[in-house]
Tab-separated table of C-alpha atoms in Angstrom:
chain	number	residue	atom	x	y	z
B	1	UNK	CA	0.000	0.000	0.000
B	2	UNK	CA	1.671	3.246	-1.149
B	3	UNK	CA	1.878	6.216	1.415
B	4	UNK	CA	-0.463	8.485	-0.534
B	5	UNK	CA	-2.944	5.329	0.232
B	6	UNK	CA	-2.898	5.291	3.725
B	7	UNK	CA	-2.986	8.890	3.768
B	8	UNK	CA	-6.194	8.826	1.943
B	9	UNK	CA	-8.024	6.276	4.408
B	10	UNK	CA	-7.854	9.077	7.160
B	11	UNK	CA	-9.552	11.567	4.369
B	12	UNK	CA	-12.309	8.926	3.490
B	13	UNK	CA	-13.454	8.187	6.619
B	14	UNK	CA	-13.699	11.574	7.717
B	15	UNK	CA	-15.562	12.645	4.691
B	16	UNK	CA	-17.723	9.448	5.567
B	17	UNK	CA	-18.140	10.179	9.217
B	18	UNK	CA	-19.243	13.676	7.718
B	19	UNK	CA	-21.944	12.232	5.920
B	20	UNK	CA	-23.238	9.229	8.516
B	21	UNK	CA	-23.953	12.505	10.647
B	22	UNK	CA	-26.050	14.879	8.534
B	23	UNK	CA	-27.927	11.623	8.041
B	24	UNK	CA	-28.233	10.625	12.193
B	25	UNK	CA	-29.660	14.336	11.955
B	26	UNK	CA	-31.896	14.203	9.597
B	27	UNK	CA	-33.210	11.040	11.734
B	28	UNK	CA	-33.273	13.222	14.520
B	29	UNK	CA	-35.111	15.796	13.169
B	30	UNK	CA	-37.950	13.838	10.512
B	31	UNK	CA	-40.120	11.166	11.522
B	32	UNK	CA	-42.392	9.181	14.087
B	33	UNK	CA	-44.476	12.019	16.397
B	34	UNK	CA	-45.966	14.941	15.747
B	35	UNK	CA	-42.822	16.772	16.617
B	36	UNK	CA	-41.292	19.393	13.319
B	37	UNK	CA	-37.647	19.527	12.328
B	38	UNK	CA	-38.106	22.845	13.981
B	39	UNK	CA	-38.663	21.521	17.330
B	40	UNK	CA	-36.504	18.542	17.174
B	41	UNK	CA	-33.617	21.264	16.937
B	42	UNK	CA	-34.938	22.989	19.835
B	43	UNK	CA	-34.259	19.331	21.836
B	44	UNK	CA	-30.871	19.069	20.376
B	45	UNK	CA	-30.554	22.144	21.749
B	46	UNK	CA	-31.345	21.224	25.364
B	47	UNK	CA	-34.739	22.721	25.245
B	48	UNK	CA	-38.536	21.860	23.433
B	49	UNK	CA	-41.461	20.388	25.469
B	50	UNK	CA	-41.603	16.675	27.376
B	51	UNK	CA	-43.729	15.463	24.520
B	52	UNK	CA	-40.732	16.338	22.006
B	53	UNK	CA	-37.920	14.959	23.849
B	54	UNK	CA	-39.882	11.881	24.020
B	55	UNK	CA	-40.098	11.323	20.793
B	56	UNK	CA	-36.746	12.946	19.803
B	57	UNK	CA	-35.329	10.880	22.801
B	58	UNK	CA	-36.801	8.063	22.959
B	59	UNK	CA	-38.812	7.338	19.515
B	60	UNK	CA	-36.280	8.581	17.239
B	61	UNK	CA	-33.177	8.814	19.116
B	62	UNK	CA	-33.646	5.029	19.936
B	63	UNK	CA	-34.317	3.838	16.430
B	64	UNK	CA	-31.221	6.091	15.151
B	65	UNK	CA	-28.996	3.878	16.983
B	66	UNK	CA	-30.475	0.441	16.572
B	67	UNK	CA	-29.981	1.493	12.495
B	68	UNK	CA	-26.439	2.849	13.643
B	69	UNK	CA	-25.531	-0.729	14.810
B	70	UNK	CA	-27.386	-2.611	12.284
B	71	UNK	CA	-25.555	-0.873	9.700
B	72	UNK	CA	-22.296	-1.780	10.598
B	73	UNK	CA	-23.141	-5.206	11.504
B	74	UNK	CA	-24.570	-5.683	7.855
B	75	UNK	CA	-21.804	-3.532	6.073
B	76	UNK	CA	-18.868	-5.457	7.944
B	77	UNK	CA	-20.853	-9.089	7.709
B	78	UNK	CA	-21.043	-8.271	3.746
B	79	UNK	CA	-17.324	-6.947	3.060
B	80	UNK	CA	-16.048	-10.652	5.287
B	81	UNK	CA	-18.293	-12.573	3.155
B	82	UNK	CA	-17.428	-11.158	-0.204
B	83	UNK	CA	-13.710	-11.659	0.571
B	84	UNK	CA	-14.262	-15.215	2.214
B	85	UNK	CA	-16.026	-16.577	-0.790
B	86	UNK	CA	-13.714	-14.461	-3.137
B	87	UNK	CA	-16.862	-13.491	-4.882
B	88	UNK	CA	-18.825	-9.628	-5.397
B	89	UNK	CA	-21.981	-10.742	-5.649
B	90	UNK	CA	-21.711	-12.707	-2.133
B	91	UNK	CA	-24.264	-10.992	0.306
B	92	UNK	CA	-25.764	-12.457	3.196
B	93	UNK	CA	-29.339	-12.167	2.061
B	94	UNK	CA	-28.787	-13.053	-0.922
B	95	UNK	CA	-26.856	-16.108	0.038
B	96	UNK	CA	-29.577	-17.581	2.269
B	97	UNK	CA	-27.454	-16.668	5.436
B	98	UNK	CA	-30.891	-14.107	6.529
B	99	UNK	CA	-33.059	-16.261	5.158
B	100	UNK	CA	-31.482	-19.100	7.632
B	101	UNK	CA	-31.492	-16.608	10.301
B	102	UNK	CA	-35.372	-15.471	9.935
B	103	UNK	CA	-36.164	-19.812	9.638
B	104	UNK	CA	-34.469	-20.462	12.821
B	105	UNK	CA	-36.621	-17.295	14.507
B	106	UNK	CA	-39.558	-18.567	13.319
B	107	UNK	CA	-39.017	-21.917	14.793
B	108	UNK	CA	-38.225	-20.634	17.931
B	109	UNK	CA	-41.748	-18.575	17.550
B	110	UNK	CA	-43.533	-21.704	17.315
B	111	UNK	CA	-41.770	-23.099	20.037
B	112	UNK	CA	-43.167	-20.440	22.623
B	113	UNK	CA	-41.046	-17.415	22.051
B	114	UNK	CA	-41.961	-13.814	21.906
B	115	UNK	CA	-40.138	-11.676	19.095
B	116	UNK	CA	-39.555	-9.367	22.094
B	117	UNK	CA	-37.708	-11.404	24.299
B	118	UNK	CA	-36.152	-13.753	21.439
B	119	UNK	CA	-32.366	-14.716	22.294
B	120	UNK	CA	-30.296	-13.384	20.013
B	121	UNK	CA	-28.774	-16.780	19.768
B	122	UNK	CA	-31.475	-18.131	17.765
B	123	UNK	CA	-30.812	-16.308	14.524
B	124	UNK	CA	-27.207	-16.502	15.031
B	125	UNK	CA	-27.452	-20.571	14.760
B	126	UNK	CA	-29.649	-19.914	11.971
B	127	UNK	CA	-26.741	-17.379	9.887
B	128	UNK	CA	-24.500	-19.847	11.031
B	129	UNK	CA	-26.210	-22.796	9.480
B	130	UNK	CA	-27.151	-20.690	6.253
B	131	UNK	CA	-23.648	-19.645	5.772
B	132	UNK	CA	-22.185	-22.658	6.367
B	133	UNK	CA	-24.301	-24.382	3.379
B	134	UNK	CA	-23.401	-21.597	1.037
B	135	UNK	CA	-19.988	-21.849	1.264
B	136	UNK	CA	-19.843	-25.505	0.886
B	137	UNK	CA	-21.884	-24.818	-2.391
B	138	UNK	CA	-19.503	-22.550	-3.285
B	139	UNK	CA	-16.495	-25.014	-2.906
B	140	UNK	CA	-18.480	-27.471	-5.039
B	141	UNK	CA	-16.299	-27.347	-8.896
B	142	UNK	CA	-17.467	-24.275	-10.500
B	143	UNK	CA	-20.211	-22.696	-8.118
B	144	UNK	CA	-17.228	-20.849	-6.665
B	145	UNK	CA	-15.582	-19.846	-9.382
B	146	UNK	CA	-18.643	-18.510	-11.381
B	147	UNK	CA	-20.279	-15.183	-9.304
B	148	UNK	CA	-24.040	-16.040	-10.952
B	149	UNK	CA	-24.157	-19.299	-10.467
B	150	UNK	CA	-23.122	-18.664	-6.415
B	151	UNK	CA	-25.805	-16.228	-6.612
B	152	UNK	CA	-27.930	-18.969	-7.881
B	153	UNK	CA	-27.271	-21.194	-5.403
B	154	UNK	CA	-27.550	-18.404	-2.279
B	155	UNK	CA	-30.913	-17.873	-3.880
B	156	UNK	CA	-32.290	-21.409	-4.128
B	157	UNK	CA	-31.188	-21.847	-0.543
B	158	UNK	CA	-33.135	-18.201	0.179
B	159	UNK	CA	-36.044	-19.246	-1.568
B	160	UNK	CA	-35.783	-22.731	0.296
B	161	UNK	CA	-35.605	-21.593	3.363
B	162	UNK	CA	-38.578	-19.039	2.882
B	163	UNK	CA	-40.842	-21.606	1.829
B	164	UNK	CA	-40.235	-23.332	4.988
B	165	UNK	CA	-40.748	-20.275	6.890
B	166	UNK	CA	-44.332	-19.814	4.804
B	167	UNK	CA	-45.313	-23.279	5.284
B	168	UNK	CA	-44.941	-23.339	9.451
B	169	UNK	CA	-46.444	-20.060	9.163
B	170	UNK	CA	-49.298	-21.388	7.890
B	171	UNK	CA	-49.875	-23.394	11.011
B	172	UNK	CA	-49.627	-20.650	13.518
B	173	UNK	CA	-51.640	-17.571	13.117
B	174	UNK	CA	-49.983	-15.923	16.687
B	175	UNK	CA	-46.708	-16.664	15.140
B	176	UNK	CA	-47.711	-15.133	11.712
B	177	UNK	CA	-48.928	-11.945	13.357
B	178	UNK	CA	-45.991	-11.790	15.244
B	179	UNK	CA	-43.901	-11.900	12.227
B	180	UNK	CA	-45.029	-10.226	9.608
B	181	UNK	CA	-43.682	-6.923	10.421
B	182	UNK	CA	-40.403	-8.056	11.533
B	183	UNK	CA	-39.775	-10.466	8.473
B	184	UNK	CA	-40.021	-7.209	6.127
B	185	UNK	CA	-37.193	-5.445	7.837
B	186	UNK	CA	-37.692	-2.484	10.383
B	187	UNK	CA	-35.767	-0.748	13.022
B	188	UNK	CA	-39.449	0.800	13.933
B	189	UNK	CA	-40.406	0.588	17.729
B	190	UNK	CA	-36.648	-0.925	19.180
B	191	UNK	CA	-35.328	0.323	22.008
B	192	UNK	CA	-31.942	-0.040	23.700
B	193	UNK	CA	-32.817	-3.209	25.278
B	194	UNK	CA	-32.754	-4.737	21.860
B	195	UNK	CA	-28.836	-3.161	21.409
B	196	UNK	CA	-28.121	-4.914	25.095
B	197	UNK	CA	-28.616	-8.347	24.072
B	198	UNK	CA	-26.630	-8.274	21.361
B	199	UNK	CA	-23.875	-6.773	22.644
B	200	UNK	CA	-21.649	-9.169	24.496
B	201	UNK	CA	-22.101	-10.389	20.376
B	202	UNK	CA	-20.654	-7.620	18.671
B	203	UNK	CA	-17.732	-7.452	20.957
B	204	UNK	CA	-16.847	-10.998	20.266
B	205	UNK	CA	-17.390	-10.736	16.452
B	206	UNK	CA	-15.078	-7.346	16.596
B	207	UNK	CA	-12.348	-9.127	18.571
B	208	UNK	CA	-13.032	-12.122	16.056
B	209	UNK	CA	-12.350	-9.549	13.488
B	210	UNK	CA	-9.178	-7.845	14.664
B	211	UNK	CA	-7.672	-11.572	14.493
B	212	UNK	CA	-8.386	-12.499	10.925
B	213	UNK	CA	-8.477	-9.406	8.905
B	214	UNK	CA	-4.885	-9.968	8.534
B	215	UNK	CA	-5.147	-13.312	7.075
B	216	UNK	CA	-7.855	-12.793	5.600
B	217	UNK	CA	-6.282	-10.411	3.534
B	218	UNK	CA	-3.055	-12.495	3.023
B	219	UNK	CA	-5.679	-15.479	2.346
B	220	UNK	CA	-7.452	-12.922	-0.656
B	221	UNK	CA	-3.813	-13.439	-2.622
B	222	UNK	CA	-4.575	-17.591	-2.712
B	223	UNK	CA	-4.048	-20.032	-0.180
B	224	UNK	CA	-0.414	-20.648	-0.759
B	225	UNK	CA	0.576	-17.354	-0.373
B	226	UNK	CA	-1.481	-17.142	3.170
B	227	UNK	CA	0.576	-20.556	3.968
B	228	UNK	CA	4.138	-19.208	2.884
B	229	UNK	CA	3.131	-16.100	5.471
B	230	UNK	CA	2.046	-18.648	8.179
B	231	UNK	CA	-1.477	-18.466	8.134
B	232	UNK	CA	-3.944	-21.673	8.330
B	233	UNK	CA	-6.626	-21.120	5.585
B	234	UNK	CA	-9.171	-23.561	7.061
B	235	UNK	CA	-9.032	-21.795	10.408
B	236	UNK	CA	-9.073	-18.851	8.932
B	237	UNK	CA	-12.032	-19.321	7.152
B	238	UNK	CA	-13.898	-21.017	10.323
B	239	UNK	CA	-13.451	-17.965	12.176
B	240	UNK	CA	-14.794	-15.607	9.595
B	241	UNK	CA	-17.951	-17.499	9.436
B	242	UNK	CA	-18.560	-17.073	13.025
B	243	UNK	CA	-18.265	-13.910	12.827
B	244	UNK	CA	-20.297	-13.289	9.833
B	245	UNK	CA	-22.933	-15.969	11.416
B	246	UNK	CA	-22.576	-13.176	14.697
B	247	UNK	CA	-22.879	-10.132	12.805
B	248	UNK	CA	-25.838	-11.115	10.810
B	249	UNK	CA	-27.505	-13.156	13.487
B	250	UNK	CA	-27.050	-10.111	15.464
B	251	UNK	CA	-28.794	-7.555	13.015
B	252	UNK	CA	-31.845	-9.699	11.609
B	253	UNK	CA	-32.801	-10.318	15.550
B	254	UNK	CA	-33.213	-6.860	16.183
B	255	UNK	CA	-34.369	-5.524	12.774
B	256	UNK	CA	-35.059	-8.538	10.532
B	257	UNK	CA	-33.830	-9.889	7.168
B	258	UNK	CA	-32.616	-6.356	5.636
B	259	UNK	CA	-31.378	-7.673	1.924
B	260	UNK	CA	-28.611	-5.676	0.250
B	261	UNK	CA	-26.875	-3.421	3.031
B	262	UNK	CA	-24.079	-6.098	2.674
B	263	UNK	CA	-24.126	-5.615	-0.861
B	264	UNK	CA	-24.010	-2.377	-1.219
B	265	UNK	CA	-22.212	-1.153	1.250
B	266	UNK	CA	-18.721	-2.945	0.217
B	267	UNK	CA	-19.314	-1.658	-3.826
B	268	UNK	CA	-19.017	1.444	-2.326
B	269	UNK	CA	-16.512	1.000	0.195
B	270	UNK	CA	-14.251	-0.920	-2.066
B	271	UNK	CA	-15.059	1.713	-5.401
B	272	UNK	CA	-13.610	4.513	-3.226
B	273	UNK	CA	-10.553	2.446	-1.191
B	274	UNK	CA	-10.072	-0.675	-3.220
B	275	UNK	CA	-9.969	-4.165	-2.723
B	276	UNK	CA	-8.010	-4.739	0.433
B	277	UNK	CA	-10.282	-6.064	3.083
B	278	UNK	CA	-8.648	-3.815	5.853
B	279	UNK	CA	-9.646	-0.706	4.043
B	280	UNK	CA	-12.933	-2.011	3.022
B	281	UNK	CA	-13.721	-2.498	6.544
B	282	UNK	CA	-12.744	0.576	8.023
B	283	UNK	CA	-15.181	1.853	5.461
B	284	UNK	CA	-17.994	0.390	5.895
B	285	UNK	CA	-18.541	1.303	9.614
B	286	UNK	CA	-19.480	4.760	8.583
B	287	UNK	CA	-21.353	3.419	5.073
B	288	UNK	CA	-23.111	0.740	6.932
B	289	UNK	CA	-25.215	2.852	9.228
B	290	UNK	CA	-25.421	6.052	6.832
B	291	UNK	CA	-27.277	3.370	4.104
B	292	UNK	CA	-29.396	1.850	6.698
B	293	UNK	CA	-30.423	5.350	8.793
B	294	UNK	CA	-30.673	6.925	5.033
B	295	UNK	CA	-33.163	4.606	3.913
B	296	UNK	CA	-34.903	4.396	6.916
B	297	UNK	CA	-35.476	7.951	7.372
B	298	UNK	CA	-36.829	8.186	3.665
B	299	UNK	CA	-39.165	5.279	4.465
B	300	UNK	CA	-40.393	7.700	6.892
B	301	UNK	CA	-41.049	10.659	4.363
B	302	UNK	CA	-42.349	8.789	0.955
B	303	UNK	CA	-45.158	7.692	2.697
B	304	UNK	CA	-45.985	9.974	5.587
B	305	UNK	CA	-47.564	9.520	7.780
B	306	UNK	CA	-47.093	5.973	7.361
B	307	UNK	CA	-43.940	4.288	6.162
B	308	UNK	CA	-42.567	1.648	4.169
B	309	UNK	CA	-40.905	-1.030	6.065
B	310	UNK	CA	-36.991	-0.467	5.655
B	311	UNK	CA	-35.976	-3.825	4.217
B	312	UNK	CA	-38.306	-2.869	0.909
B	313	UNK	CA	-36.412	0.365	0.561
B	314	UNK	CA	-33.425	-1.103	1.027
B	315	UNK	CA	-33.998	-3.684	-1.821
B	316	UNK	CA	-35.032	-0.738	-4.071
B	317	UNK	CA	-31.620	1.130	-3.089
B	318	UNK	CA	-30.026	-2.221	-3.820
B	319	UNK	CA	-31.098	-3.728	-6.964
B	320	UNK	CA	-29.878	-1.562	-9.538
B	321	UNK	CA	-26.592	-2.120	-7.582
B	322	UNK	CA	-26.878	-5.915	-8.141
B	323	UNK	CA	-27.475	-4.998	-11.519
B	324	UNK	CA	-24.411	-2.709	-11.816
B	325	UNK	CA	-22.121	-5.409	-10.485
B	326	UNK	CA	-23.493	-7.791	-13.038
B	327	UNK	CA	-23.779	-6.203	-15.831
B	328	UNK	CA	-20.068	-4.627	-15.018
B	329	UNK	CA	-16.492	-5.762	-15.068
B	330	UNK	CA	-16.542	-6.612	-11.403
B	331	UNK	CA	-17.430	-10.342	-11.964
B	332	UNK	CA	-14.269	-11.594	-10.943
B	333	UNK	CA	-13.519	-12.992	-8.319
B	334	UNK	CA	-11.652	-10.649	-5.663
């Protein structure tokens, strides 16, 4: 990495960080309550009434940092998955590892549980067992090798999975309530308890993180190279699908399947500080949460005074991305 490189990662993220915060503000200041952008800046301010610092507090101030953690979660989960399978098009949701998260949730649904008090656990196992069957389709001779028909794979698995989930839907109307909102992809109505439980997670997927990015990027340059440098592929690889499992687990049990974030989110990153996964990463905790708070703040505003659920917004913001990567040059693998 040249010196005029490294000097421009400090640049990028502060022109990133920039941008994440006019969009936290904007979050602040538009959305759930009967409470103007006028007002909202009068709470910022340390004034405003008791009903607008509850909702700038509590409504919006809340939901601003669920999407500030689900952001990087899903940014960081898609930039480790796209260099783990070597692939661009490799995205958690659509590579079945949501879709296995939102199956195992709606299990445990049926088995008693409340959406509110579900253990983040539960979706983990299920990103864990979803991204452990994609990759081992994608070491199967040419599914790895071939970016569409990976994608083809993820999406049988996805559609799979989602079947299932219909199917035991079917048989459970309490359950089906309970999960229809949540399945679509929303950050509406969390509070900090949800960011709580899935803490002690996050920590352990960033310490996860600090020890493989390394090798992970030595491992990017083929798997001899990573063994002439001392690394151990297969353990490598292990421990980035825990933490992807962790990341994504994490996310979807607080906001649900949101489709694209991880797809997005490392275009971007990697379009403005190439393909090394340690700048990629450092870029996508600002990118994460300004795409997820962006779209969820103009979920609130197309259709006031209702709004779309975020995971539908997000595929809109996504698919001509998808499209862009396809229909581009970027088909090889990284």
């Amino acid at each position: 990495m040249s010196l005029s490189a490294r000097r421009s990662l400090p640049l990028l993220m502060l022109a990133c960080g920039l941008l994440l915060a006019l969009v936290c503000l904007a979050s602040l200041l538009w959305g759930a309550g009967d409470v103007g952008p006028a007002q909202a800046l009068a709470v910022l301010a340390g004034g405003g009434t008791d009903e607008a610092r509850f909702v700038v507090g509590e409504l919006r101030g809340a939901r601003t940092l669920v999407g500030l953690v689900v952001g990087m979660a899903l940014g960081c989960a898609g930039a480790l998955m796209q260099t783990l399978a070597r692939n661009p098009l490799a995205e958690p949701g659509l590579l079945g590892v949501s879709a296995g998260s939102s199956f195992a949730v709606t299990l445990a649904l049926l088995s008693g549980a409340s959406a509110a008090t579900l253990a983040v656990h539960v979706a983990q196992a299920g990103a864990l067992g979803g991204c452990l069957l994609v990759l081992s389709a994608a070491r199967l001779q040419g599914v790895g090798n071939d970016p569409i028909r990976l994608v083809l794979a993820g999406a049988t698995l996805s559609g799979l999975l989602l079947a299932l989930t219909s199917l035991l839907l079917m048989f459970d109307q309490r359950t089906a309530d309970e999960i229809r909102f949540w399945i679509t992809g929303s950050v509406a109505g969390r509070d900090l308890d949800y960011l709580l439980r899935i803490l002690p997670s996050l920590l352990l997927a960033l310490v996860l993180t600090l020890l493989i990015v390394r090798p992970l990027a030595a491992l990017a340059l083929g798997e001899r190279v990573a063994r002439g440098l001392g690394h151990k592929p297969g353990r490598i690889r292990l421990l980035a699908v825990i933490v992807v499992a962790l990341l994504v687990g994490s996310a979807t049990a607080v906001a649900g399947p949101i489709v694209f974030v991880g797809l997005v989110v490392p275009f971007i990153a990697r379009a403005l500080a190439g393909p090394d996964i340690r700048r990629t990463l450092w870029l996508c905790l600002p990118l994460g949460p300004t795409i997820v708070i962006g779209a969820d703040t103009l979920s609130r505003l197309i259709a006031a005074p209702t709004e779309l659920p975020l995971g539908v917004l997000t595929a809109l913001i996504g698919a001509p991305v998808l499209l862009a990567v396809v229909r581009g040059r970027r088909l090889t693998t990284l």
